[in-house]
Amino acid sequence: MKLTARLTAGLLAAALSTGAFAAEHIVKMKNSGADGAMVFEPGYLEAEKGDTVKFVLVDPAHNSVSVAVPEGTESWAGEMNKEITVTLGAEGVYVYKCTPHAPLNMAGVIKVGEPVNYDQAKAAVEKLTASAATNKERLTGYFSNVK
């Protein structure tokens, strides 16, 4: 009887702890990085549903604001000079930008599972890129990783 109770308790604990395996990813908001001026590092990220992304302020005057998110999850709008943590609640492609540095194409892409909103995300990337004054190839390069 004791063995059955322990086994049941162990299985229950394992089932309840699956959320404990969600990863936290760090994306740095920087004035300068490997991909040039005004960047998120990394600019492209692959994650799993339920993971979180913490946007960390390295240099001042940045934020993170979603531009396209999959259906069934919430958009976000981080405050200027503040870190923000976002939970990736659905499969798909997330596109985000830094509001004051969008003209410099300071933007990024997160892919979670299947890219179910590929066309929506591609349109967002094209719009951001068309309105950018510089670094036009940066965001399209990140998006080219979405398969």
Coordinates of C-alpha atoms in Angstrom, one line a residue:
M1 CA 0.0 0.0 0.0
K2 CA 2.8 2.4 0.9
L3 CA 4.5 1.8 -2.5
T4 CA 1.3 2.5 -4.4
A5 CA 0.8 5.7 -2.5
R6 CA 4.4 6.8 -3.1
L7 CA 4.1 5.9 -6.8
T8 CA 0.8 7.9 -7.2
A9 CA 2.3 10.9 -5.3
G10 CA 5.4 10.7 -7.5
L11 CA 3.4 10.6 -10.8
L12 CA 1.1 13.4 -9.6
A13 CA 4.1 15.6 -8.7
A14 CA 5.7 14.9 -12.1
A15 CA 2.5 15.8 -13.9
L16 CA 2.1 19.0 -12.0
S17 CA 5.7 20.1 -12.5
T18 CA 5.7 20.1 -16.3
G19 CA 5.3 23.9 -16.2
A20 CA 8.4 24.1 -14.1
F21 CA 10.4 23.2 -17.2
A22 CA 9.5 26.4 -19.1
A23 CA 12.6 28.3 -20.0
E24 CA 13.4 32.0 -19.4
H25 CA 15.1 33.6 -22.4
I26 CA 17.0 36.9 -22.1
V27 CA 16.9 39.5 -24.9
K28 CA 19.1 42.5 -24.3
M29 CA 18.1 46.0 -25.5
K30 CA 21.4 47.6 -26.6
N31 CA 22.7 50.7 -28.4
S32 CA 25.4 48.6 -30.1
G33 CA 25.9 44.9 -30.7
A34 CA 27.0 42.2 -33.1
D35 CA 24.3 43.2 -35.6
G36 CA 25.1 46.9 -35.5
A37 CA 23.6 49.9 -33.8
M38 CA 20.3 49.9 -31.9
V39 CA 19.7 46.1 -31.6
F40 CA 18.0 43.4 -29.6
E41 CA 20.4 40.6 -28.8
P42 CA 19.5 38.0 -29.9
G43 CA 17.4 39.4 -32.7
Y44 CA 16.0 36.0 -33.6
L45 CA 15.0 33.5 -31.0
E46 CA 13.3 30.1 -31.0
A47 CA 11.4 29.1 -27.9
E48 CA 8.7 26.8 -26.7
K49 CA 5.1 27.6 -25.8
G50 CA 5.0 28.6 -22.1
D51 CA 8.5 30.0 -22.1
T52 CA 9.1 33.6 -21.0
V53 CA 11.3 36.2 -22.6
K54 CA 12.8 38.9 -20.4
F55 CA 13.7 42.0 -22.3
V56 CA 16.7 43.5 -20.3
L57 CA 17.7 47.1 -20.6
V58 CA 21.5 47.3 -21.2
D59 CA 21.5 50.9 -22.5
P60 CA 18.9 53.7 -21.8
A61 CA 16.1 54.8 -24.1
H62 CA 14.7 51.5 -25.2
N63 CA 11.5 49.5 -24.8
S64 CA 9.9 46.4 -26.3
V65 CA 6.5 46.5 -28.0
S66 CA 4.8 43.7 -29.9
V67 CA 3.9 44.3 -33.5
A68 CA 2.5 40.9 -34.4
V69 CA 1.6 38.0 -32.1
P70 CA -0.2 34.7 -32.7
E71 CA -3.9 34.5 -32.2
G72 CA -4.7 33.4 -28.6
T73 CA -1.9 35.3 -26.9
E74 CA -1.6 38.8 -25.6
S75 CA 0.4 41.7 -27.2
W76 CA 2.7 43.7 -25.0
A77 CA 3.9 47.3 -24.7
G78 CA 6.9 47.8 -22.4
E79 CA 7.6 51.1 -20.8
M80 CA 10.6 53.2 -21.8
N81 CA 13.7 52.3 -19.8
K82 CA 12.0 49.3 -18.1
E83 CA 12.5 45.6 -18.3
I84 CA 9.5 43.5 -19.3
T85 CA 8.9 39.8 -19.1
V86 CA 6.6 38.3 -21.7
T87 CA 5.0 34.8 -21.6
L88 CA 4.9 33.1 -25.0
G89 CA 1.4 31.7 -24.7
A90 CA 0.8 30.3 -28.2
E91 CA 2.6 28.8 -31.1
G92 CA 3.5 31.2 -33.9
V93 CA 5.7 34.1 -34.8
Y94 CA 6.1 37.1 -32.6
V95 CA 7.5 40.3 -34.1
Y96 CA 8.5 43.2 -31.8
K97 CA 10.2 46.6 -32.0
C98 CA 11.7 49.4 -29.9
T99 CA 9.4 52.3 -30.4
P100 CA 11.9 55.2 -30.6
H101 CA 14.4 53.2 -32.7
A102 CA 11.9 51.6 -35.1
P103 CA 13.3 54.0 -37.9
L104 CA 16.7 52.3 -37.3
N105 CA 14.9 48.9 -37.6
M106 CA 15.5 47.9 -34.0
A107 CA 13.2 45.0 -34.1
G108 CA 13.2 41.2 -33.5
V109 CA 11.5 37.9 -34.2
I110 CA 10.6 35.0 -31.9
K111 CA 9.4 31.7 -33.3
V112 CA 7.4 29.4 -31.0
G113 CA 6.6 26.0 -32.5
E114 CA 4.9 26.1 -35.8
P115 CA 4.7 29.5 -37.5
V116 CA 0.9 29.4 -37.7
N117 CA 0.7 33.2 -38.3
Y118 CA 3.5 33.3 -40.8
D119 CA 1.7 35.7 -43.3
Q120 CA 0.7 38.1 -40.5
A121 CA 4.3 38.2 -39.2
K122 CA 5.7 38.6 -42.7
A123 CA 3.5 41.5 -43.3
A124 CA 4.6 43.1 -40.0
V125 CA 8.3 42.6 -40.9
E126 CA 7.7 44.1 -44.4
K127 CA 5.9 47.2 -42.9
L128 CA 8.7 47.8 -40.3
T129 CA 11.4 47.3 -43.0
A130 CA 9.7 49.6 -45.5
S131 CA 9.4 52.4 -42.9
A132 CA 13.0 52.0 -41.6
A133 CA 15.6 54.5 -42.7
T134 CA 18.6 52.1 -42.0
N135 CA 19.4 48.5 -41.4
K136 CA 16.7 47.3 -43.8
E137 CA 18.2 43.9 -44.2
R138 CA 18.5 43.2 -40.4
L139 CA 14.8 42.3 -39.7
T140 CA 14.3 40.4 -42.9
G141 CA 17.4 38.4 -42.1
Y142 CA 16.0 37.5 -38.7
F143 CA 12.7 36.5 -40.3
S144 CA 14.4 34.4 -42.9
N145 CA 15.1 31.9 -40.1
V146 CA 11.4 31.2 -39.7
K147 CA 10.6 27.9 -41.4

